[in-house]
Amino acid sequence: MTTGANIIGFITSKKSESTFQGVTASGTSAGFHPATQSEIDAAMQKASEAFQLYRNFTGEHKAIFLRAIADEIEALGETLIETAMNESGLPEGRIIGERGRTCSQLRLFASYVEEGSWVEAVIDRADPNRQPLPKPDIRKMLVPTGPVVVFTASNFPLAFSTAGGDTAAALAAGCPVVVKSHEAHPATNELVSLAIQKAAKRTVMPDGVFSSLNGDYEVGQALVKHPVTTAVAFTGSFRGGKALFDLANKRPVPIPVFAEMGSVNPIFIMPNSLESKSESIAKQIAASVSLGAGQFCTNPGLVFVPEAGVKDFAKTLAEAMSHVQPQCMLNHRIFESYLRSLHQVKHEHEISIVYEGELQDAPNIRPSVGITDLEAFLKNPHMQEEVFGPFTLLVTYSGTDDLLKVANTLQGQLTATVFSEEHQLPLYRVLLNDLQNIAGRLILNSVPTGVEVCNAMQHGGPFPATTDSRFTSVGTAAIRRFVRPVAFQGFPGELLPEALHDGNPLKIWRLEDGEYRK
Ligand code: NAP
């Protein structure tokens, strides 16, 4: 049972007399109190005070907190699963899987900070006898930036939301978190926020290490503008991410907004691969496009197919799509936006519809596929725009050299995929090289959906896929968004952080006088 309250550190608060209803798949949800300016200030003030303590907590201590959050989320049991299903319209299996991903993500970050080498300690010892000038003792490591504001994502009510990857990474780094809940799943947010609050109390964290506020754009913008905020993490639309990025840059003290926005995740099918595996590739793509009603940031929205062989490929794809059961979209707003985008696509003169899943009762849908040729695609930049939902556009090409023209005109992407027989890959070296310029993750012979949470993952890409291609929002490297390097020059040992002490008491990997050592 949720109360509609804001969670401000160790208390709950409902100062606003007005309430709003969550936008849910079934259209029903309890009244939620939007945060008032005084509640926003209270959450940020507490976060600032908590930071003074939390920033110096050891990796072991933060790991205990992160694991306790995972335990408390699991202890919510069926209530959490049912609430998230009701608010998102996502099926039970998907929500259970997402809870598993959320908890294992928290535990992965726990182990990561416990091990400790992530601080990238570098030590260059003094050389008083160096000529012509003595060399000073300089030691450097990464430190947390301060309170982080996290915007939760509509399409992942758990794994990219309240206790999702952004929150886990920020807390692991030593940054307090203030969440702006998404209007599409405020009850799920409240349950998870209370679980985090319980974990924080149980593991003796400072009051204010975590808060969560309800509200509309105004609340989100006030959080971005708040002087205490040092960074923002966002997953959602290009419009929303860019608006918050611009706002953060207009602050008297600009701060980074790590926004993960749209991507069409192009797939390039090479002739040799189409000849030998047309059917299996078509089935893989059909499954990937329709997974989660196409509401994934890695949904493949563009497929480049050789002209020779496209007929059979499109037929298999359409046939596979026709077996997909109607799926519920996240909410009516996203459903209507999908229909609008599809309508636009259908009225583009140079796109034909290969398969159109018949319309179901709102907000249920079935997948659709369009087709055009490379010449038309290159002329019309709108064809690169993301249709958020189960739609993909086939683009036919005649020679693989043509693909180089495309690779150099595509916007920044989260992923780019190539299907080719392995022995022929050397022929496409130039294309593979060019794709590195536009995408954060290159995939061979499999589909882009399914983002592994691991140390090597890169979930990010050049603008407009994200606002900063140097970072990832999935995997342990996501911690780097919320830290900055600090160098200590001429410091005596007792005033240095333990990670930089002589004798390496934390036993972490360090670059000492030019050599990596543990
Ligand atoms: P959204 O509209 O970008 O909203 C995401 C969050 O940012 C929400 O909390 C929203 O507030 C807030 N927000 C958006 N614009 C804002 C602004 N100008 N000022 C302050 N706050 C702002 O995304 P969505 O609701 O999740 O989905 C809408 C569309 O986004 C979809 O149709 C799809 O095209 C795209 N999308 C993309 C991805 C992706 O992974 N690339 C994921 C999800 C959605 P409220 O809670 O008040 O709405």
XYZ file of C-alpha atoms and ligand atoms in Angstrom:
566
model
C 0.000 0.000 0.000
C 1.553 3.310 -1.058
C 0.938 6.693 0.581
C 1.867 9.129 -2.202
C 4.554 10.733 -0.006
C 7.960 12.094 -0.904
C 10.886 10.338 0.788
C 13.286 12.889 2.236
C 16.190 11.083 3.858
C 14.801 9.221 6.863
C 11.337 10.856 6.809
C 8.294 10.860 4.542
C 6.673 14.163 3.633
C 3.445 15.338 1.941
C 3.404 19.132 2.181
C 1.534 19.775 -1.029
C -2.254 19.725 -0.717
C -2.677 18.799 -4.362
C -2.086 15.295 -5.676
C -1.594 13.783 -9.110
C -2.542 10.411 -10.538
C 0.150 8.254 -12.064
C -0.148 7.643 -15.830
C -0.519 3.869 -15.819
C -1.228 1.194 -18.390
C -4.561 0.454 -16.736
C -5.253 4.143 -16.124
C -5.558 3.879 -12.324
C -3.168 4.950 -9.573
C -3.314 6.512 -6.110
C -2.827 10.238 -5.416
C 0.804 11.334 -5.234
C 1.942 14.558 -3.617
C 4.272 16.594 -5.822
C 7.280 17.962 -3.928
C 7.048 21.611 -2.872
C 10.025 23.962 -3.137
C 10.645 23.557 0.603
C 10.699 19.760 0.224
C 13.115 20.060 -2.715
C 15.359 22.296 -0.588
C 15.130 19.910 2.368
C 16.133 16.895 0.229
C 19.052 18.766 -1.334
C 20.203 20.211 2.009
C 20.178 16.747 3.581
C 22.037 15.342 0.553
C 24.676 18.033 0.934
C 25.156 17.285 4.639
C 25.166 13.531 4.049
C 27.853 13.986 1.387
C 30.321 15.393 3.932
C 30.243 12.022 5.732
C 29.352 9.561 2.992
C 32.124 10.677 0.619
C 34.703 9.281 3.057
C 32.998 5.947 3.747
C 35.151 2.918 2.956
C 34.372 0.614 0.047
C 33.357 -2.089 2.557
C 30.858 0.223 4.251
C 29.264 1.352 0.974
C 29.132 -2.298 -0.168
C 27.136 -3.242 2.951
C 24.632 -0.488 2.081
C 24.330 -1.501 -1.590
C 23.793 -5.165 -0.682
C 21.216 -4.166 1.963
C 19.275 -2.232 -0.720
C 19.199 -5.355 -2.902
C 18.018 -7.458 0.057
C 15.267 -4.968 0.952
C 14.052 -4.824 -2.659
C 13.843 -8.618 -2.754
C 11.988 -8.574 0.579
C 9.205 -6.503 -1.075
C 8.238 -9.763 -2.801
C 5.030 -9.972 -4.810
C 3.873 -6.463 -3.851
C 6.662 -4.925 -5.892
C 6.104 -7.245 -8.871
C 2.354 -6.588 -8.942
C 2.745 -2.829 -8.530
C 5.344 -2.538 -11.301
C 3.231 -4.725 -13.613
C 0.142 -2.624 -12.979
C 1.938 0.655 -13.574
C 4.017 -0.341 -16.590
C 1.827 -2.921 -18.315
C 4.937 -5.112 -18.587
C 4.468 -8.866 -18.102
C 5.418 -10.689 -14.898
C 8.444 -12.476 -16.373
C 9.922 -9.203 -17.563
C 9.424 -7.479 -14.173
C 10.903 -10.430 -12.279
C 13.859 -10.372 -14.658
C 14.257 -6.639 -14.140
C 14.220 -7.030 -10.370
C 16.964 -9.660 -10.740
C 18.987 -7.274 -12.916
C 18.497 -4.412 -10.440
C 19.657 -6.452 -7.455
C 22.605 -8.080 -9.207
C 23.644 -4.622 -10.472
C 23.667 -3.321 -6.878
C 25.691 -6.352 -5.741
C 28.114 -5.950 -8.661
C 28.801 -2.345 -7.634
C 29.184 -3.523 -4.024
C 31.976 -5.935 -5.022
C 33.511 -3.293 -7.292
C 33.920 -0.664 -4.583
C 34.886 -3.273 -2.001
C 37.817 -4.320 -4.212
C 38.737 -0.628 -4.456
C 41.004 -0.284 -7.523
C 38.305 1.799 -9.294
C 39.696 4.976 -7.670
C 42.593 4.817 -10.190
C 45.280 5.731 -7.676
C 48.430 7.150 -9.287
C 51.587 7.881 -7.307
C 54.617 9.794 -8.580
C 57.104 9.993 -5.699
C 59.360 12.961 -5.066
C 62.936 13.143 -6.319
C 64.669 15.934 -4.370
C 67.899 15.348 -6.323
C 66.393 15.783 -9.786
C 68.152 18.438 -11.890
C 67.588 21.203 -12.748
C 64.606 21.199 -10.337
C 63.574 18.760 -7.601
C 60.533 16.635 -8.466
C 57.575 17.038 -6.062
C 55.544 14.131 -4.598
C 52.209 14.031 -6.479
C 49.449 11.496 -5.876
C 46.086 11.390 -7.641
C 42.802 9.515 -7.302
C 39.127 9.773 -8.175
C 36.759 11.324 -5.617
C 32.937 11.635 -5.654
C 31.488 14.866 -7.074
C 28.556 15.367 -4.632
C 24.756 14.997 -4.710
C 23.423 13.445 -7.936
C 19.875 13.883 -9.320
C 18.525 10.763 -11.047
C 15.553 10.913 -13.478
C 13.925 7.508 -13.603
C 13.061 5.891 -16.958
C 9.558 4.965 -18.084
C 10.662 1.842 -19.955
C 12.566 0.222 -17.067
C 10.537 0.784 -13.882
C 13.198 -1.031 -11.830
C 16.555 -1.475 -13.574
C 16.876 2.124 -14.909
C 14.814 3.719 -12.182
C 14.827 4.383 -8.412
C 17.471 1.806 -7.466
C 18.675 1.235 -11.030
C 22.080 1.592 -12.614
C 22.370 5.373 -12.141
C 21.525 5.265 -8.432
C 23.750 2.217 -7.836
C 26.698 3.880 -9.605
C 26.290 7.203 -7.759
C 25.951 5.587 -4.330
C 28.935 3.337 -5.098
C 30.995 6.414 -5.986
C 30.152 8.078 -2.649
C 27.464 10.493 -3.932
C 24.075 10.919 -2.218
C 21.155 10.525 -4.650
C 17.920 12.494 -5.074
C 15.517 10.714 -7.422
C 12.884 12.494 -9.514
C 10.229 9.796 -9.817
C 8.597 9.154 -13.200
C 4.891 9.929 -13.428
C 4.386 6.559 -15.137
C 5.391 4.505 -12.065
C 5.183 6.555 -8.853
C 3.925 3.654 -6.703
C 6.791 1.394 -7.784
C 9.113 4.297 -7.023
C 7.679 4.734 -3.541
C 8.064 1.044 -2.656
C 11.680 0.957 -3.839
C 12.461 4.308 -2.158
C 11.161 2.999 1.169
C 13.311 -0.123 0.714
C 16.380 2.092 0.180
C 15.416 4.219 3.210
C 15.151 1.052 5.335
C 18.520 -0.209 4.076
C 20.111 3.192 4.822
C 18.828 3.203 8.396
C 19.804 -0.435 8.973
C 23.374 0.085 7.756
C 23.844 3.389 9.635
C 24.117 5.637 6.589
C 23.824 9.413 7.040
C 20.288 10.867 6.861
C 19.910 12.262 3.332
C 22.092 9.744 1.507
C 18.940 9.003 -0.510
C 15.719 10.937 -1.188
C 12.985 10.578 -3.777
C 10.581 13.303 -4.928
C 7.361 13.195 -6.915
C 6.359 15.879 -9.359
C 6.222 17.246 -12.860
C 8.713 19.075 -15.089
C 8.873 21.937 -12.592
C 10.200 19.668 -9.839
C 12.731 18.077 -12.201
C 13.943 21.466 -13.388
C 14.237 22.810 -9.824
C 16.431 19.811 -8.954
C 18.680 20.396 -11.969
C 18.999 24.094 -11.093
C 19.570 23.506 -7.376
C 23.013 24.826 -6.381
C 23.808 21.662 -4.391
C 23.344 19.305 -7.392
C 26.661 18.268 -8.957
C 25.487 15.910 -11.727
C 22.306 14.600 -13.357
C 21.555 11.149 -14.809
C 18.645 10.782 -17.241
C 17.136 8.104 -19.519
C 14.255 9.083 -21.783
C 13.374 11.159 -24.824
C 15.713 13.392 -26.829
C 13.459 16.348 -26.079
C 13.581 15.795 -22.310
C 17.296 14.988 -22.131
C 18.313 17.953 -24.303
C 16.065 20.363 -22.345
C 17.677 19.318 -19.048
C 21.168 19.413 -20.584
C 20.568 23.002 -21.806
C 19.170 24.010 -18.423
C 22.225 22.635 -16.610
C 24.520 24.540 -18.934
C 22.724 27.807 -18.212
C 23.276 27.519 -14.442
C 25.713 30.002 -12.888
C 27.770 26.864 -12.154
C 27.121 24.465 -15.065
C 26.976 20.751 -14.221
C 27.068 17.614 -16.383
C 23.821 15.967 -17.483
C 24.441 12.363 -18.502
C 21.388 11.847 -20.689
C 20.785 8.619 -22.582
C 18.281 9.497 -25.308
C 17.216 8.104 -28.663
C 18.949 5.611 -30.933
C 17.884 3.600 -33.990
C 20.679 1.036 -33.623
C 21.355 0.264 -37.311
C 21.913 -3.304 -38.474
C 23.961 -3.977 -41.635
C 23.341 -7.346 -43.278
C 26.136 -8.327 -45.661
C 25.305 -10.224 -48.900
C 27.209 -13.360 -47.856
C 25.263 -13.551 -44.624
C 21.898 -12.966 -46.275
C 22.626 -15.776 -48.724
C 23.373 -18.330 -46.023
C 21.286 -17.193 -43.037
C 18.395 -15.059 -44.325
C 15.746 -16.935 -42.378
C 17.559 -17.085 -39.072
C 18.563 -13.387 -39.223
C 14.980 -12.354 -40.066
C 13.676 -14.307 -37.070
C 16.282 -12.838 -34.725
C 15.448 -9.314 -35.878
C 11.687 -9.899 -35.558
C 12.182 -11.063 -31.960
C 14.489 -8.141 -31.150
C 12.172 -5.482 -32.668
C 9.114 -6.784 -30.832
C 10.821 -7.495 -27.486
C 9.144 -5.430 -24.740
C 6.840 -3.889 -27.391
C 9.933 -2.319 -28.946
C 10.362 0.005 -25.982
C 14.103 -0.508 -25.578
C 16.776 2.069 -26.254
C 18.623 -0.678 -28.172
C 15.638 -1.576 -30.345
C 16.899 -2.078 -33.961
C 14.975 0.567 -35.914
C 17.000 0.442 -39.161
C 18.115 -2.619 -41.125
C 20.256 -2.327 -44.272
C 19.536 -5.333 -46.500
C 21.037 -6.253 -49.918
C 18.532 -5.667 -52.708
C 19.143 -9.168 -54.041
C 17.470 -11.371 -51.461
C 15.372 -8.715 -49.696
C 12.111 -10.233 -50.917
C 12.536 -13.536 -49.085
C 14.032 -11.792 -46.075
C 11.098 -9.373 -45.767
C 8.644 -12.241 -46.191
C 10.198 -14.226 -43.321
C 10.373 -11.099 -41.172
C 6.692 -10.314 -41.778
C 5.730 -13.929 -41.132
C 7.664 -13.933 -37.815
C 6.073 -10.588 -36.830
C 2.599 -11.939 -37.552
C 3.074 -14.529 -34.778
C 3.863 -11.878 -32.142
C 1.015 -11.563 -29.651
C -0.406 -8.065 -28.999
C 1.687 -6.299 -26.371
C 0.769 -3.561 -23.928
C 2.735 -0.311 -24.238
C 4.018 1.457 -21.119
C 1.292 4.086 -21.038
C -1.211 5.926 -23.222
C 1.187 8.808 -23.864
C 3.818 6.493 -25.325
C 1.135 4.536 -27.219
C -0.212 7.705 -28.835
C 3.271 8.920 -29.649
C 3.972 5.537 -31.339
C 0.805 5.817 -33.443
C 1.749 9.358 -34.463
C 5.240 8.261 -35.527
C 3.845 5.287 -37.434
C 1.328 7.536 -39.185
C 4.172 9.827 -40.294
C 6.180 6.876 -41.581
C 3.203 5.549 -43.547
C 2.735 8.904 -45.221
C 6.379 9.272 -46.247
C 6.109 8.885 -50.045
C 9.144 6.728 -50.301
C 8.386 4.203 -47.573
C 6.181 1.164 -48.272
C 4.733 -0.917 -45.480
C 5.885 -4.540 -45.651
C 3.879 -5.669 -42.658
C 1.476 -3.844 -40.389
C 0.205 -5.483 -37.219
C -3.496 -4.701 -36.972
C -4.492 -2.142 -34.353
C -5.536 -3.584 -30.986
C -7.380 -2.066 -28.039
C -5.268 0.819 -26.727
C -2.544 0.661 -25.475
C -1.923 -2.779 -27.040
C -0.044 -3.041 -30.309
C 1.595 -5.436 -32.742
C 4.833 -4.820 -34.675
C 5.172 -3.211 -38.105
C 7.881 -3.061 -40.790
C 8.540 -0.491 -43.517
C 10.860 -0.552 -46.545
C 12.702 2.041 -48.617
C 15.894 2.212 -50.675
C 19.245 3.722 -49.925
C 18.835 6.652 -52.298
C 15.578 7.749 -50.640
C 17.064 7.176 -47.198
C 20.095 9.346 -47.881
C 17.855 12.178 -49.138
C 15.547 12.232 -46.123
C 17.071 12.754 -42.646
C 13.638 12.122 -41.004
C 14.052 8.456 -41.847
C 16.774 8.307 -39.189
C 14.361 9.329 -36.437
C 13.496 6.862 -33.691
C 9.997 5.357 -33.729
C 9.717 4.353 -30.073
C 7.902 1.029 -30.291
C 7.967 -2.225 -32.310
C 8.810 -0.794 -35.737
C 11.795 -1.249 -38.026
C 12.656 0.235 -41.406
C 14.364 -1.934 -44.019
C 16.680 -0.006 -46.350
C 17.800 -1.831 -49.477
C 21.271 -1.321 -50.964
C 22.969 -2.673 -54.066
C 26.711 -2.649 -53.328
C 28.551 -2.816 -50.001
C 30.491 0.332 -50.973
C 27.189 2.206 -50.658
C 27.132 1.307 -46.988
C 30.180 3.485 -46.374
C 28.141 6.503 -47.538
C 25.462 5.624 -44.974
C 27.855 4.941 -42.112
C 29.232 8.430 -42.505
C 25.839 10.138 -42.523
C 24.192 8.367 -39.607
C 23.733 10.215 -36.322
C 25.324 9.010 -33.085
C 24.012 5.629 -31.934
C 24.155 3.403 -28.878
C 24.917 0.382 -31.072
C 25.708 -0.685 -34.647
C 25.437 -4.318 -35.767
C 26.969 -6.200 -38.686
C 25.832 -9.631 -39.877
C 28.519 -11.306 -41.961
C 30.208 -14.677 -42.401
C 33.258 -14.476 -40.185
C 35.777 -15.311 -42.933
C 34.451 -12.406 -45.024
C 34.754 -9.809 -42.259
C 38.176 -8.547 -43.432
C 36.379 -7.261 -46.559
C 34.379 -4.897 -44.377
C 37.265 -3.505 -42.343
C 36.588 0.068 -43.537
C 32.901 -0.118 -42.652
C 33.673 -1.580 -39.217
C 36.198 1.170 -38.686
C 33.739 3.903 -39.715
C 31.043 2.499 -37.432
C 33.318 3.182 -34.453
C 32.784 6.885 -35.183
C 29.043 6.682 -34.729
C 28.340 4.005 -32.109
C 29.315 3.091 -28.556
C 28.939 -0.683 -29.013
C 29.646 -2.685 -32.194
C 27.993 -6.092 -32.457
C 28.771 -8.961 -34.800
C 26.142 -11.528 -35.777
C 23.628 -10.933 -33.023
C 20.967 -8.367 -32.149
C 21.520 -5.199 -30.056
C 18.778 -5.781 -27.463
C 20.040 -7.325 -24.216
C 22.625 -5.087 -22.545
C 24.910 -7.141 -20.313
C 25.777 -5.526 -16.977
C 29.535 -6.094 -16.714
C 32.871 -4.303 -16.489
C 33.398 -4.123 -20.266
C 29.930 -2.813 -21.227
C 29.628 0.493 -23.092
C 26.043 1.746 -23.126
C 26.427 5.211 -24.552
C 27.347 6.789 -27.846
C 27.906 10.048 -29.720
C 25.186 12.742 -29.600
C 22.206 12.466 -29.937
C 22.354 8.933 -28.463
C 23.767 10.527 -25.308
C 24.983 13.935 -24.207
C 28.491 12.634 -23.455
C 29.910 9.755 -25.496
C 32.841 9.301 -23.115
C 30.684 7.562 -20.550
C 28.432 4.533 -20.129
C 25.211 4.226 -18.130
C 25.436 0.429 -17.812
C 28.219 -1.593 -16.180
C 30.715 -0.721 -13.487
C 32.341 2.031 -15.606
C 29.094 4.009 -15.074
C 30.647 5.103 -11.766
C 33.017 7.403 -13.688
C 30.171 9.853 -14.389
C 30.037 10.793 -10.722
C 33.713 11.211 -9.836
C 36.516 13.607 -10.631
C 40.286 13.345 -10.208
C 42.067 15.200 -7.395
C 45.876 15.423 -7.120
C 47.624 15.878 -3.765
C 51.033 17.546 -3.992
C 53.544 17.436 -1.128
C 51.095 15.896 1.350
C 52.358 14.006 4.404
C 51.071 10.417 4.607
C 48.643 10.980 7.475
C 46.746 13.640 5.481
C 46.372 11.520 2.342
C 43.387 9.254 1.610
C 44.234 5.639 2.466
C 44.204 4.662 -1.228
C 47.342 6.779 -1.703
C 49.290 5.695 1.387
C 52.767 4.189 1.097
C 52.695 0.424 1.561
C 49.329 0.155 -0.269
C 47.268 -0.791 2.818
C 44.080 -1.291 0.704
C 45.962 -3.712 -1.622
C 44.472 -2.086 -4.759
C 45.966 -1.750 -8.249
C 47.908 1.527 -8.466
C 50.183 3.170 -11.037
C 53.266 3.748 -8.880
C 56.189 5.603 -10.410
C 55.127 4.430 -13.882
C 54.410 0.777 -13.028
C 51.081 -0.937 -12.315
C 51.348 -2.695 -8.930
C 49.124 -4.198 -6.322
P 10.582 11.789 -21.211
O 9.380 12.490 -21.669
O 11.887 12.250 -21.728
O 10.585 11.864 -19.599
C 11.640 11.306 -18.804
C 11.677 12.030 -17.461
O 12.176 13.351 -17.653
C 10.316 12.182 -16.798
O 10.490 12.118 -15.400
C 9.878 13.574 -17.206
O 9.021 14.178 -16.262
C 11.209 14.307 -17.241
N 11.237 15.399 -18.241
C 11.093 15.276 -19.577
N 11.214 16.474 -20.172
C 11.441 17.373 -19.186
C 11.647 18.781 -19.159
N 11.643 19.517 -20.267
N 11.847 19.363 -17.961
C 11.846 18.646 -16.813
N 11.651 17.311 -16.788
C 11.450 16.684 -17.947
O 10.507 10.247 -21.517
P 9.342 9.200 -21.255
O 8.156 9.807 -20.557
O 9.999 8.089 -20.576
O 8.925 8.717 -22.685
C 8.536 9.601 -23.702
C 9.313 9.295 -24.956
O 10.714 9.181 -24.649
C 8.982 7.967 -25.597
O 7.884 8.032 -26.427
C 10.269 7.677 -26.310
O 10.288 8.320 -27.557
C 11.343 8.239 -25.469
N 12.076 7.269 -24.618
C 13.308 6.885 -24.988
C 14.022 6.007 -24.193
C 15.393 5.576 -24.548
O 15.902 4.699 -23.880
N 16.022 6.153 -25.521
C 13.483 5.514 -23.020
C 12.210 5.927 -22.656
C 11.547 6.820 -23.466
P 7.530 13.636 -16.000
O 7.683 12.435 -15.088
O 6.860 14.770 -15.313
O 6.945 13.293 -17.326
